[in-house]
XYZ file of C-alpha atoms in Angstrom:
556
model
C 82.449 140.869 62.393
C 84.334 143.712 64.119
C 87.961 143.570 65.260
C 87.070 142.576 68.821
C 84.828 139.789 67.551
C 87.591 138.562 65.247
C 90.078 138.548 68.130
C 87.696 136.592 70.351
C 87.076 134.058 67.588
C 90.816 133.686 67.024
C 91.491 133.229 70.746
C 88.771 130.582 70.890
C 90.488 128.710 68.062
C 93.785 128.977 69.942
C 92.127 127.638 73.092
C 90.542 124.761 71.168
C 93.721 123.607 69.430
C 95.977 124.365 72.372
C 93.671 122.455 74.689
C 93.572 119.532 72.287
C 97.379 119.485 72.171
C 97.625 119.557 75.969
C 95.034 116.775 76.221
C 96.963 114.512 73.813
C 100.299 115.318 75.432
C 98.833 114.689 78.876
C 97.624 111.256 77.777
C 101.101 110.531 76.397
C 102.915 111.653 79.545
C 100.549 109.773 81.846
C 100.851 106.589 79.750
C 104.660 106.810 79.839
C 104.601 107.206 83.614
C 102.203 104.301 84.009
C 104.364 102.041 81.825
C 107.495 102.876 83.794
C 105.708 102.295 87.089
C 104.110 99.055 85.892
C 107.547 97.626 84.959
C 107.634 93.982 86.094
C 103.844 93.800 86.240
C 103.802 94.280 82.461
C 106.418 91.523 82.216
C 104.102 89.212 84.180
C 101.238 90.071 81.824
C 103.350 88.942 78.884
C 103.969 85.627 80.631
C 100.226 85.202 81.208
C 99.452 84.977 77.490
C 98.021 81.550 76.716
C 95.569 80.058 74.267
C 92.830 80.817 76.800
C 90.920 83.626 75.099
C 89.460 84.861 78.411
C 92.967 85.386 79.797
C 93.796 87.196 76.560
C 90.876 89.582 77.085
C 92.063 90.401 80.616
C 95.654 90.932 79.424
C 94.483 93.142 76.555
C 92.314 95.254 78.858
C 95.049 95.722 81.455
C 97.772 96.560 78.936
C 95.531 99.082 77.171
C 94.546 100.671 80.481
C 98.260 101.184 81.152
C 99.328 102.432 77.707
C 96.112 104.493 77.354
C 95.610 103.510 73.728
C 93.877 100.566 72.112
C 95.624 101.470 68.853
C 99.045 101.157 70.509
C 98.231 97.847 72.187
C 96.713 96.408 68.988
C 99.743 97.457 66.952
C 101.878 95.778 69.628
C 99.819 92.581 69.253
C 100.431 92.627 65.498
C 104.132 92.949 66.286
C 103.970 89.919 68.571
C 102.161 87.903 65.903
C 104.626 89.012 63.232
C 107.514 87.984 65.502
C 105.895 84.581 66.026
C 105.382 85.131 69.770
C 101.606 85.010 69.656
C 99.189 82.966 67.569
C 95.955 84.239 66.040
C 93.743 82.810 68.807
C 95.780 84.579 71.498
C 95.780 87.794 69.463
C 91.992 87.704 69.070
C 91.410 87.662 72.830
C 93.945 90.427 73.472
C 92.447 92.624 70.732
C 88.980 92.254 72.219
C 90.317 93.102 75.654
C 92.067 96.186 74.238
C 88.687 97.644 73.280
C 87.543 97.302 76.887
C 90.736 98.809 78.265
C 90.388 101.922 76.118
C 87.198 102.903 77.978
C 89.287 103.899 81.018
C 90.215 107.208 79.378
C 86.578 108.180 78.850
C 85.882 107.578 82.550
C 88.854 109.760 83.493
C 87.533 112.528 81.227
C 83.985 112.333 82.621
C 85.097 112.111 86.258
C 84.488 115.848 86.714
C 80.743 115.229 86.439
C 80.463 112.646 89.200
C 83.312 113.549 91.574
C 81.455 115.798 93.997
C 84.154 117.034 96.368
C 87.323 117.122 94.257
C 86.528 117.895 90.639
C 89.664 117.079 88.617
C 89.468 120.195 86.434
C 89.436 122.383 89.563
C 92.363 120.727 91.305
C 94.362 120.038 88.102
C 96.659 123.082 88.676
C 97.432 121.807 92.192
C 98.140 118.305 90.825
C 100.365 119.857 88.164
C 102.297 121.745 90.850
C 102.774 118.623 92.963
C 103.800 116.493 89.975
C 106.216 119.111 88.615
C 107.766 119.578 92.072
C 108.365 115.849 92.379
C 109.946 115.742 88.903
C 112.302 118.650 89.520
C 113.244 118.192 93.160
C 113.115 114.435 93.810
C 116.086 112.230 92.890
C 114.120 109.022 93.485
C 113.270 107.490 90.085
C 110.061 105.853 91.339
C 108.832 109.150 92.766
C 109.673 110.849 89.473
C 107.514 108.294 87.662
C 104.614 109.193 89.973
C 105.361 112.834 89.174
C 105.024 112.079 85.459
C 101.645 110.429 86.014
C 100.413 113.440 88.005
C 101.644 115.936 85.398
C 100.023 113.928 82.595
C 96.768 113.602 84.539
C 96.625 117.353 85.203
C 97.436 118.215 81.570
C 94.489 116.091 80.430
C 92.037 118.183 82.468
C 93.702 121.532 81.797
C 93.515 120.692 78.102
C 89.874 119.674 78.377
C 89.032 122.939 80.127
C 90.789 124.928 77.393
C 88.907 123.016 74.688
C 85.662 123.610 76.541
C 86.374 127.341 76.805
C 87.023 127.481 73.077
C 83.759 125.710 72.239
C 81.389 127.165 74.867
C 80.835 130.555 73.084
C 79.330 128.627 70.169
C 77.074 126.293 72.126
C 74.020 128.308 71.007
C 75.196 128.417 67.398
C 72.532 127.165 65.045
C 75.195 125.726 62.740
C 76.384 123.366 65.488
C 72.861 122.410 66.443
C 71.834 121.736 62.854
C 74.994 119.673 62.229
C 74.335 117.369 65.180
C 70.644 117.106 64.317
C 71.648 115.886 60.846
C 74.118 113.403 62.347
C 71.460 112.189 64.788
C 69.054 111.481 61.945
C 71.656 109.889 59.670
C 73.438 106.986 61.399
C 75.663 106.196 58.409
C 76.927 109.781 58.218
C 77.512 109.950 61.998
C 79.346 106.625 62.053
C 81.452 107.788 59.109
C 82.256 111.089 60.860
C 83.364 109.274 64.017
C 85.491 106.851 62.005
C 87.214 109.590 59.956
C 88.066 111.788 62.959
C 89.457 108.795 64.884
C 91.440 107.583 61.855
C 93.024 111.037 61.498
C 93.866 111.343 65.212
C 94.752 107.626 65.403
C 93.326 107.379 68.904
C 89.774 106.406 69.851
C 90.493 107.546 73.416
C 91.311 111.053 72.175
C 88.334 111.251 69.815
C 85.950 110.089 72.566
C 87.508 112.751 74.815
C 86.795 115.438 72.194
C 83.218 114.212 71.882
C 82.816 114.364 75.661
C 84.153 117.924 75.694
C 81.528 118.901 73.118
C 78.922 117.114 75.205
C 79.935 119.175 78.263
C 78.705 122.311 76.473
C 75.233 120.766 76.064
C 75.078 120.721 72.266
C 75.121 116.998 71.371
C 71.937 114.891 71.236
C 71.932 111.243 72.365
C 71.483 109.710 68.929
C 74.334 111.637 67.266
C 76.732 110.914 70.143
C 76.020 107.178 70.153
C 76.474 106.820 66.393
C 79.730 108.822 66.510
C 81.075 106.619 69.338
C 80.271 103.541 67.264
C 82.093 105.034 64.287
C 85.113 105.770 66.452
C 85.498 102.050 67.068
C 85.925 101.512 63.328
C 88.306 104.448 62.946
C 90.654 103.049 65.572
C 91.303 99.972 63.403
C 93.025 102.095 60.735
C 96.242 102.320 62.766
C 96.460 98.540 63.072
C 95.651 98.014 59.390
C 98.422 100.426 58.371
C 100.799 98.747 60.803
C 100.176 95.336 59.225
C 101.521 96.495 55.857
C 104.681 94.524 55.188
C 103.990 92.131 58.054
C 103.509 88.365 57.813
C 100.204 86.908 56.658
C 99.345 85.880 60.216
C 99.990 89.440 61.429
C 97.750 90.785 58.643
C 95.050 88.369 59.803
C 95.335 89.781 63.338
C 94.696 93.268 61.941
C 91.656 91.957 60.058
C 90.358 90.275 63.227
C 90.479 93.715 64.873
C 88.637 95.266 61.923
C 86.009 92.501 61.677
C 85.380 92.541 65.429
C 84.756 96.288 65.504
C 82.777 96.400 62.249
C 80.445 93.547 63.309
C 79.850 95.205 66.663
C 79.319 98.647 65.152
C 76.840 97.399 62.537
C 74.911 95.407 65.156
C 74.708 98.291 67.636
C 74.000 100.917 64.963
C 70.999 98.966 63.701
C 69.790 98.320 67.243
C 70.234 101.958 68.299
C 68.470 103.242 65.163
C 65.507 100.922 65.685
C 65.212 101.947 69.345
C 65.291 105.702 68.667
C 63.032 105.562 65.603
C 60.361 103.175 66.811
C 60.463 103.040 70.618
C 61.785 106.275 72.120
C 62.311 109.053 69.592
C 62.408 111.792 72.244
C 65.338 110.102 73.974
C 67.367 110.431 70.794
C 66.871 114.212 70.777
C 67.773 114.640 74.456
C 71.172 116.160 75.304
C 73.792 113.616 76.357
C 76.331 114.108 79.188
C 80.008 113.158 79.395
C 79.255 110.374 81.874
C 76.519 108.942 79.665
C 79.017 108.753 76.787
C 81.386 106.834 79.098
C 78.577 104.453 80.060
C 77.631 103.750 76.448
C 81.275 103.451 75.364
C 81.888 100.873 78.089
C 78.571 99.067 77.518
C 79.283 98.749 73.794
C 82.808 97.369 74.189
C 81.983 94.973 77.030
C 78.826 93.681 75.337
C 80.505 93.390 71.941
C 83.296 91.328 73.511
C 80.830 89.120 75.379
C 78.842 88.507 72.177
C 81.760 87.825 69.828
C 84.289 86.134 72.139
C 82.582 82.717 71.706
C 83.069 83.205 67.944
C 86.782 84.041 68.162
C 87.731 80.962 66.125
C 85.217 81.911 63.434
C 86.616 85.465 63.289
C 90.115 84.020 62.921
C 88.902 81.644 60.190
C 87.251 84.515 58.308
C 90.479 86.530 58.557
C 92.348 83.540 57.104
C 89.961 83.525 54.137
C 90.546 87.252 53.595
C 94.332 86.693 53.802
C 94.837 83.199 52.362
C 98.035 81.205 51.979
C 101.088 80.686 54.151
C 104.168 82.816 54.714
C 107.054 81.891 52.480
C 110.202 80.958 54.388
C 113.511 81.282 52.626
C 115.904 78.541 53.678
C 118.015 79.773 56.568
C 115.997 82.998 56.901
C 114.786 82.245 60.422
C 118.336 82.261 61.772
C 119.165 85.506 59.958
C 116.203 87.509 61.230
C 114.978 88.608 64.625
C 112.588 85.952 65.867
C 111.357 87.729 69.002
C 111.564 91.370 67.946
C 109.443 93.609 65.775
C 109.350 97.396 65.520
C 105.649 97.362 66.400
C 106.476 95.972 69.860
C 108.306 99.254 70.543
C 104.818 100.721 71.108
C 105.161 99.140 74.559
C 108.825 99.476 75.657
C 108.412 97.129 78.642
C 107.501 94.264 76.320
C 110.252 95.281 73.893
C 112.854 94.957 76.675
C 111.621 91.503 77.692
C 111.649 90.256 74.129
C 115.097 91.714 73.559
C 116.305 89.502 76.429
C 114.782 86.481 74.665
C 116.455 87.398 71.386
C 119.858 87.860 73.034
C 119.393 84.468 74.725
C 118.553 82.972 71.333
C 121.782 84.394 69.934
C 123.558 82.925 72.967
C 122.067 79.493 72.280
C 123.424 79.643 68.731
C 126.886 80.484 70.133
C 126.620 77.544 72.564
C 125.689 75.244 69.695
C 128.609 76.529 67.660
C 131.004 75.878 70.536
C 129.718 72.312 70.802
C 130.124 71.768 67.042
C 133.672 73.190 67.080
C 134.736 70.902 69.940
C 133.198 67.837 68.267
C 134.790 68.811 64.925
C 138.216 68.741 66.562
C 137.680 65.494 68.467
C 135.989 63.687 65.565
C 138.033 65.284 62.736
C 134.736 66.180 61.063
C 135.016 68.585 58.097
C 131.233 68.858 57.830
C 130.963 70.232 61.367
C 133.838 72.623 60.687
C 131.889 74.055 57.729
C 128.753 74.271 59.869
C 130.620 76.312 62.499
C 131.841 78.766 59.848
C 128.293 79.119 58.493
C 126.795 79.630 61.963
C 129.400 82.281 62.798
C 128.081 84.398 59.909
C 124.585 84.086 61.377
C 125.853 85.122 64.814
C 127.515 88.201 63.306
C 124.311 89.051 61.464
C 122.258 88.703 64.648
C 124.722 90.913 66.516
C 124.067 93.778 64.100
C 120.289 93.271 64.009
C 119.948 93.045 67.784
C 122.252 96.014 68.383
C 120.213 98.150 65.970
C 117.020 97.124 67.772
C 118.519 97.836 71.205
C 119.352 101.353 70.004
C 115.681 101.839 69.107
C 114.590 100.576 72.535
C 117.085 102.848 74.285
C 115.385 105.808 72.601
C 112.040 104.744 74.098
C 110.628 105.730 77.475
C 112.250 103.383 80.015
C 112.540 103.287 83.782
C 115.912 103.094 85.548
C 116.030 99.285 85.749
C 115.050 98.883 82.094
C 117.833 101.284 81.069
C 120.274 99.123 83.034
C 118.996 95.967 81.311
C 119.373 97.525 77.846
C 122.920 98.684 78.639
C 123.793 95.165 79.806
C 122.206 93.636 76.712
C 124.494 95.755 74.529
C 127.459 94.263 76.403
C 125.916 90.767 76.354
C 125.581 90.811 72.570
C 129.247 91.727 72.276
C 130.307 88.935 74.666
C 128.211 86.362 72.822
C 129.712 87.440 69.508
C 133.172 86.940 71.029
C 132.143 83.425 72.132
C 131.255 82.785 68.490
C 134.688 84.054 67.436
C 136.418 81.662 69.838
C 134.302 78.767 68.571
C 135.362 79.699 65.035
C 138.998 79.751 66.183
C 138.638 76.199 67.495
C 137.036 75.152 64.187
C 139.978 76.638 62.279
C 142.377 74.744 64.572
C 140.318 71.614 63.834
C 140.746 72.283 60.093
C 144.533 72.532 60.563
C 144.399 69.398 62.741
C 142.568 67.434 60.033
C 144.528 68.756 57.035
C 147.868 67.915 58.653
C 146.684 64.511 59.891
C 147.612 65.302 63.486
C 146.561 63.217 66.475
C 146.339 63.933 70.218
C 147.777 61.437 72.636
C 145.121 59.489 74.539
C 145.888 61.516 77.661
C 145.619 64.842 75.800
C 142.343 63.814 74.140
C 140.762 62.882 77.489
C 141.927 66.152 79.016
C 140.479 68.104 76.083
C 137.124 66.339 76.469
C 137.001 67.222 80.185
C 137.877 70.909 79.742
C 135.578 71.341 76.738
C 132.655 69.866 78.686
C 133.276 72.362 81.495
C 133.421 75.252 79.014
C 130.204 74.144 77.287
C 128.370 73.728 80.595
C 129.512 77.184 81.709
C 128.429 79.113 78.619
C 125.154 77.175 78.519
C 124.412 78.062 82.148
C 125.293 81.722 81.483
C 122.850 81.930 78.569
C 120.120 80.299 80.673
C 120.856 82.761 83.501
C 120.484 85.635 81.009
C 117.212 84.266 79.663
C 115.621 83.493 83.049
C 117.264 86.099 85.369
C 118.351 83.153 87.526
C 120.649 84.048 90.448
C 121.408 80.375 91.235
C 122.770 79.826 87.729
C 124.907 82.938 88.094
C 126.597 81.384 91.151
C 127.186 78.154 89.226
C 128.804 80.079 86.365
C 131.097 81.855 88.842
C 132.128 78.524 90.367
C 132.704 76.926 86.949
C 134.817 79.834 85.732
C 137.111 79.590 88.757
C 137.456 75.844 88.129
C 138.211 76.530 84.461
C 141.070 78.919 85.304
C 142.699 76.287 87.527
C 142.106 73.475 85.017
C 143.424 75.425 82.023
C 146.637 76.306 83.860
C 147.092 72.714 85.033
C 146.471 71.167 81.584
C 148.787 73.684 79.951
C 151.536 72.594 82.338
C 150.802 68.918 81.743
C 150.945 69.314 77.974
C 154.198 71.264 78.086
C 155.682 68.330 80.051
C 154.491 65.924 77.327
C 156.114 68.125 74.716
C 159.365 68.053 76.720
C 159.253 64.254 76.795
C 158.481 64.089 73.036
C 155.166 62.326 73.738
C 153.563 64.561 71.110
C 154.906 66.848 68.372
C 154.962 70.643 68.410
C 152.155 71.073 65.836
C 149.756 68.975 67.914
C 150.894 70.914 70.970
C 149.998 74.238 69.361
C 146.498 72.963 68.482
C 145.949 71.651 72.008
C 147.206 74.743 73.829
C 145.414 77.216 71.545
C 142.179 75.218 71.795
C 142.102 75.143 75.611
C 143.040 78.842 75.608
C 139.972 79.584 73.451
C 137.810 77.475 75.765
C 139.077 79.425 78.773
C 138.241 82.720 77.012
C 134.738 81.407 76.298
C 134.171 80.907 80.028
C 135.451 84.456 80.666
C 132.701 85.805 78.422
C 130.217 83.469 80.113
C 131.202 85.039 83.434
C 130.597 88.506 81.966
C 127.083 87.430 80.950
C 126.436 86.148 84.464
C 127.710 89.363 86.033
C 125.284 91.453 83.952
C 122.400 89.356 85.266
C 123.744 89.611 88.823
C 123.930 93.398 88.442
C 120.252 93.554 87.436
C 119.043 91.227 90.194
C 120.822 93.211 92.904
């Protein structure tokens, strides 16, 4: 090979790898833009998850179409299962749907063959220009998200064209032809090749795109392409299997359901395809396949495989339970000290991570509400057991504060739209306010301990007043936590009203108790406990109001 030939070969390699990089990056950018734009629609999909496996399939397909990766959506499902938000039956339907959703990318890639008037690869530079202009010159966040989608879309086709230009000079190479002839005659080898490439790239969408690019040069026979596509469906399970390491047994079972589903389908279709090409239409197997035909087969396989195996979802789940036997061990108290709704795998889909972060913050809030109730009852009932329970719960609240804050930092580093960034910022503040509610509940418990140890006693009037003000405080913080959990504007208004009432009541009761002290109706030690307790209750409602204001800010 002369110097010119070496240069050309080197430039072709550059074009191939550069194009592949642009293709992957384009998919990433477009998926990020789609997720930001989807926003609340993704939230609604999460709410649609039920034990109905057909609904699960639809949810899985839609989510995967948005995130542009069945691996990402399956890993997310494992995260949901590990966090206890989804059972194995729900996960099975979503996983099956994810395989259908991943076919969208192959149709995008092959669109240049069947779009007559506006071939994407020809107008990709124009789309890039429009998208980039929107990103740089528009201040509207929604328009910028559309700009991201356009830039990602154009990068996909620019990358495909570069890959094609790097491969085209070798389309007549005998080495390539012989390699694909061997793969076409050896289904096991072709399936293995497809699985290995997909496992390395960790994206069946990307590996199908590469295969379609090769097909565009006219060098891949039908049989080899079909076997490779089938192998790619096994390779895509590697990401989920790796993700399940260290997860709960149920989450591991979800990963095995994904593996079993794809392996059963691949084996069934490989045998059927081999029999057809060998005994019914051998010439068809040697014919050159097109990009669109790969998309058709990819879709046909995933839709048919889902239709065939969906009725056996329970059996797949049962088989996964046999592969991963036993139950998860639960250390006493562990549930309260760990994140129930959050898992790092859910970060694959930031929209879902945000929604589950809200649930986890609300759960922390519910624990603070419970601790406030226990502290009040401990003081009224002189109950040392409840005092100890408050102290124990406060440690759990502090632990949750750290865990949730660390997770919120991870979410904030994800790709979020403007509203989601606002929610995460408010959740940081909410966690701090809830922790302060826990501190005030602990203060009341410590006052209760002093009250019990010194054998103090409120007057009947003081005790009734304390019961009234504590009920108002409890109702207010409970409503604030519910408002945070449900984004409920009506509850926000109720919290505002209650907090105003609390300010008036606390000032009035303080005055009343000072009068009792002046008349020697109660001693100074009891007075300190009473006044400090209602002061802590008033501070609790202040933090409740903060929680409500964060929700109000997001709703507006």
